[in-house]
mmCIF file of C-alpha atoms in Angstrom:
data_model
loop_
_atom_site.group_PDB
_atom_site.id
_atom_site.type_symbol
_atom_site.label_atom_id
_atom_site.label_comp_id
_atom_site.label_asym_id
_atom_site.label_seq_id
_atom_site.Cartn_x
_atom_site.Cartn_y
_atom_site.Cartn_z
ATOM 1 C CA MET A 1 -133.226 81.859 114.384
ATOM 2 C CA SER A 2 -136.607 82.339 116.008
ATOM 3 C CA ALA A 3 -136.904 83.933 119.428
ATOM 4 C CA GLU A 4 -137.849 81.795 122.400
ATOM 5 C CA PRO A 5 -141.411 82.374 123.667
ATOM 6 C CA ASP A 6 -141.630 84.630 126.698
ATOM 7 C CA PRO A 7 -142.628 82.409 129.665
ATOM 8 C CA ARG A 8 -143.944 85.353 131.652
ATOM 9 C CA PRO A 9 -147.734 85.885 131.684
ATOM 10 C CA ASP A 10 -149.098 88.624 129.471
ATOM 11 C CA PRO A 11 -149.562 91.624 131.816
ATOM 12 C CA ARG A 12 -152.336 93.054 129.660
ATOM 13 C CA PRO A 13 -155.813 92.177 130.959
ATOM 14 C CA ASP A 14 -158.179 90.264 128.712
ATOM 15 C CA PRO A 15 -160.542 92.981 127.409
ATOM 16 C CA ARG A 16 -163.434 90.540 127.259
ATOM 17 C CA PRO A 17 -165.548 90.043 130.399
ATOM 18 C CA ALA A 18 -165.478 86.549 131.830
ATOM 19 C CA LEU A 19 -169.244 86.133 131.395
ATOM 20 C CA HIS A 20 -171.591 86.908 128.535
ATOM 21 C CA VAL A 21 -175.091 86.643 129.955
ATOM 22 C CA LEU A 22 -177.985 86.563 127.501
ATOM 23 C CA ILE A 23 -181.193 87.631 129.248
ATOM 24 C CA LEU A 24 -184.355 86.650 127.432
ATOM 25 C CA GLY A 25 -186.340 89.579 128.705
ATOM 26 C CA GLY A 26 -189.501 91.617 128.535
ATOM 27 C CA THR A 27 -190.363 91.453 132.236
ATOM 28 C CA THR A 28 -189.680 93.553 135.319
ATOM 29 C CA GLU A 29 -187.473 90.754 136.623
ATOM 30 C CA ALA A 30 -185.370 90.792 133.447
ATOM 31 C CA ARG A 31 -184.824 94.522 133.754
ATOM 32 C CA ARG A 32 -183.870 94.243 137.420
ATOM 33 C CA LEU A 33 -181.387 91.519 136.566
ATOM 34 C CA ALA A 34 -179.814 93.647 133.817
ATOM 35 C CA GLU A 35 -179.584 96.567 136.239
ATOM 36 C CA ALA A 36 -177.825 94.327 138.762
ATOM 37 C CA LEU A 37 -175.351 92.790 136.309
ATOM 38 C CA ALA A 38 -174.534 95.603 133.873
ATOM 39 C CA PRO A 39 -172.262 97.588 136.262
ATOM 40 C CA ASP A 40 -170.154 94.486 137.002
ATOM 41 C CA PRO A 41 -166.971 94.457 134.886
ATOM 42 C CA SER A 42 -166.964 90.663 134.821
ATOM 43 C CA CYS A 43 -170.265 90.607 132.934
ATOM 44 C CA HIS A 44 -171.234 91.398 129.376
ATOM 45 C CA VAL A 45 -175.025 91.618 129.442
ATOM 46 C CA THR A 46 -177.308 91.357 126.419
ATOM 47 C CA THR A 47 -181.070 91.545 126.857
ATOM 48 C CA SER A 48 -183.234 90.175 124.063
ATOM 49 C CA LEU A 49 -186.741 91.611 123.605
ATOM 50 C CA ALA A 50 -189.424 90.060 121.427
ATOM 51 C CA GLY A 51 -190.370 93.368 119.812
ATOM 52 C CA ARG A 52 -194.102 93.134 120.504
ATOM 53 C CA VAL A 53 -194.195 96.552 122.199
ATOM 54 C CA ALA A 54 -193.653 99.514 119.876
ATOM 55 C CA SER A 55 -191.627 101.619 122.341
ATOM 56 C CA PRO A 56 -190.162 99.323 125.017
ATOM 57 C CA VAL A 57 -188.336 100.635 128.067
ATOM 58 C CA LEU A 58 -184.783 99.476 127.349
ATOM 59 C CA PRO A 59 -182.684 97.958 130.149
ATOM 60 C CA PRO A 60 -179.014 98.796 130.753
ATOM 61 C CA GLY A 61 -176.394 96.893 128.798
ATOM 62 C CA GLU A 62 -176.802 95.788 125.192
ATOM 63 C CA THR A 63 -180.202 94.992 123.734
ATOM 64 C CA ARG A 64 -181.436 93.140 120.684
ATOM 65 C CA ILE A 65 -185.003 93.172 119.450
ATOM 66 C CA GLY A 66 -186.756 90.457 117.462
ATOM 67 C CA GLY A 67 -186.826 86.690 117.227
ATOM 68 C CA PHE A 68 -183.881 84.343 116.750
ATOM 69 C CA GLY A 69 -185.446 81.917 114.287
ATOM 70 C CA GLY A 70 -186.336 79.015 116.563
ATOM 71 C CA ILE A 71 -184.053 76.670 118.474
ATOM 72 C CA GLU A 72 -181.391 76.485 115.781
ATOM 73 C CA GLY A 73 -181.285 80.261 115.314
ATOM 74 C CA LEU A 74 -180.943 80.887 119.034
ATOM 75 C CA ALA A 75 -178.236 78.227 119.308
ATOM 76 C CA ALA A 76 -176.307 79.828 116.422
ATOM 77 C CA TRP A 77 -176.542 83.259 118.079
ATOM 78 C CA ILE A 78 -175.301 81.846 121.381
ATOM 79 C CA VAL A 79 -172.261 80.310 119.704
ATOM 80 C CA ALA A 80 -171.511 83.310 117.462
ATOM 81 C CA HIS A 81 -171.571 85.721 120.414
ATOM 82 C CA ASP A 82 -169.705 83.548 122.945
ATOM 83 C CA VAL A 83 -172.631 83.440 125.367
ATOM 84 C CA THR A 84 -171.719 81.644 128.582
ATOM 85 C CA HIS A 85 -175.068 81.773 130.399
ATOM 86 C CA VAL A 86 -178.704 82.202 129.376
ATOM 87 C CA VAL A 87 -181.372 83.477 131.782
ATOM 88 C CA ASP A 88 -184.925 82.895 130.607
ATOM 89 C CA ALA A 89 -186.661 85.879 132.213
ATOM 90 C CA THR A 90 -189.490 86.017 129.693
ATOM 91 C CA HIS A 91 -193.142 86.366 130.672
ATOM 92 C CA PRO A 92 -194.406 83.210 132.415
ATOM 93 C CA PHE A 93 -196.713 82.640 129.424
ATOM 94 C CA ALA A 94 -193.996 82.998 126.744
ATOM 95 C CA GLU A 95 -194.066 79.229 126.391
ATOM 96 C CA ARG A 96 -192.509 78.989 122.915
ATOM 97 C CA MET A 97 -189.506 81.124 123.822
ATOM 98 C CA SER A 98 -188.885 79.055 126.957
ATOM 99 C CA PHE A 99 -189.068 75.880 124.872
ATOM 100 C CA ASN A 100 -186.593 77.340 122.365
ATOM 101 C CA ALA A 101 -184.227 78.371 125.162
ATOM 102 C CA ALA A 102 -184.215 74.851 126.584
ATOM 103 C CA GLY A 103 -183.586 73.372 123.148
ATOM 104 C CA ALA A 104 -180.773 75.816 122.351
ATOM 105 C CA ALA A 105 -179.122 75.169 125.720
ATOM 106 C CA ALA A 106 -179.205 71.434 125.025
ATOM 107 C CA LEU A 107 -177.617 71.971 121.588
ATOM 108 C CA THR A 108 -174.857 74.296 122.767
ATOM 109 C CA GLY A 109 -174.208 73.117 126.314
ATOM 110 C CA VAL A 110 -174.645 76.660 127.629
ATOM 111 C CA SER A 111 -175.915 77.051 131.196
ATOM 112 C CA LEU A 112 -179.623 77.952 131.447
ATOM 113 C CA LEU A 113 -181.706 79.202 134.366
ATOM 114 C CA ALA A 114 -185.343 80.332 134.355
ATOM 115 C CA LEU A 115 -186.148 83.472 136.363
ATOM 116 C CA ARG A 116 -189.866 83.420 137.162
ATOM 117 C CA ARG A 117 -191.801 85.650 139.526
ATOM 118 C CA PRO A 118 -193.942 83.570 141.921
ATOM 119 C CA GLY A 119 -197.521 83.001 140.835
ATOM 120 C CA TRP A 120 -200.554 84.400 142.604
ATOM 121 C CA THR A 121 -202.514 82.468 145.218
ATOM 122 C CA PRO A 122 -206.161 83.043 146.157
ATOM 123 C CA GLU A 123 -207.001 84.714 149.451
ATOM 124 C CA PRO A 124 -210.116 84.483 151.619
ATOM 125 C CA GLY A 125 -213.022 86.119 149.795
ATOM 126 C CA ASP A 126 -211.646 85.480 146.304
ATOM 127 C CA ARG A 127 -214.020 83.910 143.773
ATOM 128 C CA TRP A 128 -211.532 82.301 141.410
ATOM 129 C CA THR A 129 -212.191 79.873 138.596
ATOM 130 C CA CYS A 130 -208.906 78.437 137.321
ATOM 131 C CA VAL A 131 -208.541 77.146 133.764
ATOM 132 C CA ASP A 132 -205.672 75.814 131.677
ATOM 133 C CA SER A 133 -205.975 77.923 128.520
ATOM 134 C CA LEU A 134 -207.495 81.011 126.932
ATOM 135 C CA ASP A 135 -209.834 78.753 124.956
ATOM 136 C CA GLU A 136 -211.185 77.294 128.197
ATOM 137 C CA ALA A 137 -211.500 80.804 129.644
ATOM 138 C CA ALA A 138 -213.584 81.876 126.623
ATOM 139 C CA ASP A 139 -215.835 78.848 127.119
ATOM 140 C CA ARG A 140 -216.406 79.584 130.820
ATOM 141 C CA LEU A 141 -216.719 83.367 130.615
ATOM 142 C CA PRO A 142 -220.394 83.747 129.511
ATOM 143 C CA GLY A 143 -221.567 81.913 132.618
ATOM 144 C CA LEU A 144 -219.690 84.237 134.962
ATOM 145 C CA GLY A 145 -220.515 87.744 133.779
ATOM 146 C CA SER A 146 -221.445 90.055 130.913
ATOM 147 C CA ARG A 147 -219.013 92.972 131.403
ATOM 148 C CA ALA A 148 -215.483 91.610 131.432
ATOM 149 C CA PHE A 149 -212.222 93.291 132.311
ATOM 150 C CA LEU A 150 -209.923 91.252 130.064
ATOM 151 C CA THR A 151 -206.255 91.485 131.122
ATOM 152 C CA THR A 152 -204.790 88.486 129.291
ATOM 153 C CA GLY A 153 -202.830 90.552 126.755
ATOM 154 C CA ARG A 154 -203.692 91.885 123.320
ATOM 155 C CA MET A 155 -202.091 88.918 121.515
ATOM 156 C CA GLY A 156 -204.840 86.529 122.636
ATOM 157 C CA LEU A 157 -207.923 88.660 121.963
ATOM 158 C CA HIS A 158 -208.859 86.601 118.925
ATOM 159 C CA THR A 159 -209.762 83.785 121.339
ATOM 160 C CA PHE A 160 -212.703 85.869 122.601
ATOM 161 C CA ALA A 161 -213.743 87.372 119.237
ATOM 162 C CA HIS A 162 -216.736 85.040 118.865
ATOM 163 C CA LEU A 163 -218.355 86.226 122.115
ATOM 164 C CA THR A 164 -220.893 88.718 120.780
ATOM 165 C CA ASP A 165 -222.962 89.113 123.957
ATOM 166 C CA THR A 166 -220.082 90.002 126.296
ATOM 167 C CA TRP A 167 -218.795 93.583 126.634
ATOM 168 C CA PHE A 168 -215.017 93.733 127.059
ATOM 169 C CA LEU A 169 -212.658 96.270 128.562
ATOM 170 C CA VAL A 170 -209.069 95.648 127.458
ATOM 171 C CA ARG A 171 -205.978 97.460 128.734
ATOM 172 C CA SER A 172 -202.720 97.255 126.783
ATOM 173 C CA VAL A 173 -199.624 99.272 125.936
ATOM 174 C CA ASP A 174 -200.308 99.152 122.180
ATOM 175 C CA PRO A 175 -203.616 98.880 120.267
ATOM 176 C CA PRO A 176 -204.744 95.311 119.569
ATOM 177 C CA ALA A 177 -205.046 93.945 116.035
ATOM 178 C CA ALA A 178 -208.082 92.194 114.600
ATOM 179 C CA PRO A 179 -209.836 89.893 115.141
ATOM 180 C CA VAL A 180 -211.196 91.226 118.422
ATOM 181 C CA PRO A 181 -214.546 90.938 120.213
ATOM 182 C CA PRO A 182 -217.218 93.172 118.630
ATOM 183 C CA ARG A 183 -218.151 94.907 121.905
ATOM 184 C CA LEU A 184 -214.783 96.208 122.980
ATOM 185 C CA GLU A 185 -213.296 99.266 124.666
ATOM 186 C CA VAL A 186 -209.499 99.636 124.741
ATOM 187 C CA LEU A 187 -207.491 101.560 127.331
ATOM 188 C CA LEU A 188 -203.906 102.275 126.264
ATOM 189 C CA ASP A 189 -201.845 102.336 129.429
ATOM 190 C CA ARG A 190 -198.709 100.891 131.000
ATOM 191 C CA GLY A 191 -198.494 99.590 134.571
ATOM 192 C CA PRO A 192 -197.907 99.423 137.426
ATOM 193 C CA PHE A 193 -201.454 100.213 138.536
ATOM 194 C CA THR A 194 -202.543 101.184 142.032
ATOM 195 C CA LEU A 195 -205.390 99.688 144.002
ATOM 196 C CA ASP A 196 -207.303 102.963 143.795
ATOM 197 C CA ASP A 197 -206.868 102.893 140.000
ATOM 198 C CA GLU A 198 -208.355 99.400 139.794
ATOM 199 C CA ARG A 199 -211.220 100.143 142.179
ATOM 200 C CA GLU A 200 -212.214 103.181 140.139
ATOM 201 C CA LEU A 201 -211.937 101.325 136.830
ATOM 202 C CA ILE A 202 -214.107 98.423 137.986
ATOM 203 C CA ALA A 203 -216.769 100.758 139.368
ATOM 204 C CA ARG A 204 -216.779 103.181 136.409
ATOM 205 C CA HIS A 205 -217.145 100.442 133.801
ATOM 206 C CA ARG A 206 -219.514 98.292 135.886
ATOM 207 C CA ILE A 207 -217.208 95.293 135.545
ATOM 208 C CA ASP A 208 -218.778 92.058 136.762
ATOM 209 C CA VAL A 209 -215.993 89.576 135.887
ATOM 210 C CA LEU A 210 -212.184 89.786 135.656
ATOM 211 C CA VAL A 211 -210.202 87.577 133.260
ATOM 212 C CA THR A 212 -206.453 87.314 133.818
ATOM 213 C CA LYS A 213 -203.412 85.101 133.426
ATOM 214 C CA ASP A 214 -201.456 84.018 136.469
ATOM 215 C CA SER A 215 -198.516 86.220 135.546
ATOM 216 C CA GLY A 216 -197.655 86.860 139.203
ATOM 217 C CA GLY A 217 -195.784 89.867 140.521
ATOM 218 C CA SER A 218 -196.973 93.046 142.184
ATOM 219 C CA ALA A 219 -197.319 95.415 139.205
ATOM 220 C CA THR A 220 -200.752 94.135 138.179
ATOM 221 C CA ALA A 221 -201.841 92.352 141.380
ATOM 222 C CA PRO A 222 -204.048 95.226 142.683
ATOM 223 C CA LYS A 223 -206.761 94.244 140.195
ATOM 224 C CA LEU A 224 -207.187 90.990 142.138
ATOM 225 C CA THR A 225 -207.672 92.878 145.395
ATOM 226 C CA ALA A 226 -210.139 95.248 143.738
ATOM 227 C CA ALA A 227 -212.092 92.297 142.327
ATOM 228 C CA ARG A 228 -212.198 90.634 145.752
ATOM 229 C CA GLU A 229 -213.454 93.849 147.359
ATOM 230 C CA ALA A 230 -216.121 94.224 144.673
ATOM 231 C CA GLY A 231 -217.190 90.581 145.096
ATOM 232 C CA ILE A 232 -216.801 89.779 141.398
ATOM 233 C CA PRO A 233 -215.566 86.436 140.010
ATOM 234 C CA VAL A 234 -212.090 86.062 138.510
ATOM 235 C CA LEU A 235 -211.171 83.706 135.674
ATOM 236 C CA VAL A 236 -207.494 82.790 136.121
ATOM 237 C CA VAL A 237 -205.523 81.066 133.367
ATOM 238 C CA ARG A 238 -202.882 78.835 134.949
ATOM 239 C CA ARG A 239 -199.293 79.395 133.795
ATOM 240 C CA PRO A 240 -197.483 76.693 131.809
ATOM 241 C CA ALA A 241 -194.695 74.764 133.485
ATOM 242 C CA VAL A 242 -191.036 75.557 132.893
ATOM 243 C CA PRO A 243 -189.600 73.042 130.363
ATOM 244 C CA ALA A 244 -188.488 69.771 131.933
ATOM 245 C CA GLY A 245 -184.961 69.781 133.258
ATOM 246 C CA VAL A 246 -184.614 73.578 133.467
ATOM 247 C CA ALA A 247 -183.733 74.970 136.898
ATOM 248 C CA GLU A 248 -185.968 77.787 138.128
ATOM 249 C CA THR A 249 -185.712 80.616 140.635
ATOM 250 C CA GLY A 250 -187.812 83.625 141.571
ATOM 251 C CA SER A 251 -184.949 85.793 142.813
ATOM 252 C CA VAL A 252 -182.480 88.103 141.055
ATOM 253 C CA ASP A 253 -180.034 87.496 143.923
ATOM 254 C CA ALA A 254 -180.263 83.747 143.288
ATOM 255 C CA VAL A 255 -179.328 84.354 139.636
ATOM 256 C CA ARG A 256 -176.290 86.363 140.750
ATOM 257 C CA ASP A 257 -175.257 83.490 143.035
ATOM 258 C CA TRP A 258 -175.683 81.058 140.117
ATOM 259 C CA LEU A 259 -173.434 83.243 137.978
ATOM 260 C CA GLY A 260 -170.895 83.680 140.754
ATOM 261 C CA VAL A 261 -171.295 87.462 140.637
ATOM 262 C CA SER A 262 -170.921 89.370 143.897
ATOM 263 C CA ARG A 263 -173.911 91.287 145.218
#
């Protein structure tokens, strides 16, 4: 004769946290979010990094490095690891990853929120020319200057490789791969950078035009102030929009409210 089931609740706590938050990271905001969530016992935090930096600064919590294999691969990972929420805190120009996140959320029904730092806005004295792509920036650049401080990231240098008359200064964490512009100097460095740093760099290299993406944030914003003070033009590549239907915030605290996690 089988025993009757015990109607009393199991006194043992469920060892699994209530939330498994997948942070698609690689930004300061992603790291700050991981730092805010990792100590909370209700959260299991996994930060995914693309793997484009050789020695990334790892956030607290679990990390995974490398791609998922498109929308279907990300969706499969979400299901296999019982992810409850996805926060797209990738770089504002990581358009493909944001598209994949939206597609995977639609396939799995998981909750998705985009965490984006606010973009930059011009101030009095700025000489900005705004364009929609790196290709358009390469087309406009020769008419604006001949010694360019190119801060659009090492992955897009091939877009400027055909410009043989322009001298480029590029700053990146890791060395860029070919093809690159023929007249190129590379500075290997990691931000944040101070205003004095940027003033000195512009003066020492006789920079007469700055090329940047509207990545927003404060870590690399001093270059815009230094360019304004020096009176040099700035080519600004506009950021792509967040995929349609995806909610967006610029605040880590707003993400915590969305998750229902106490501050």
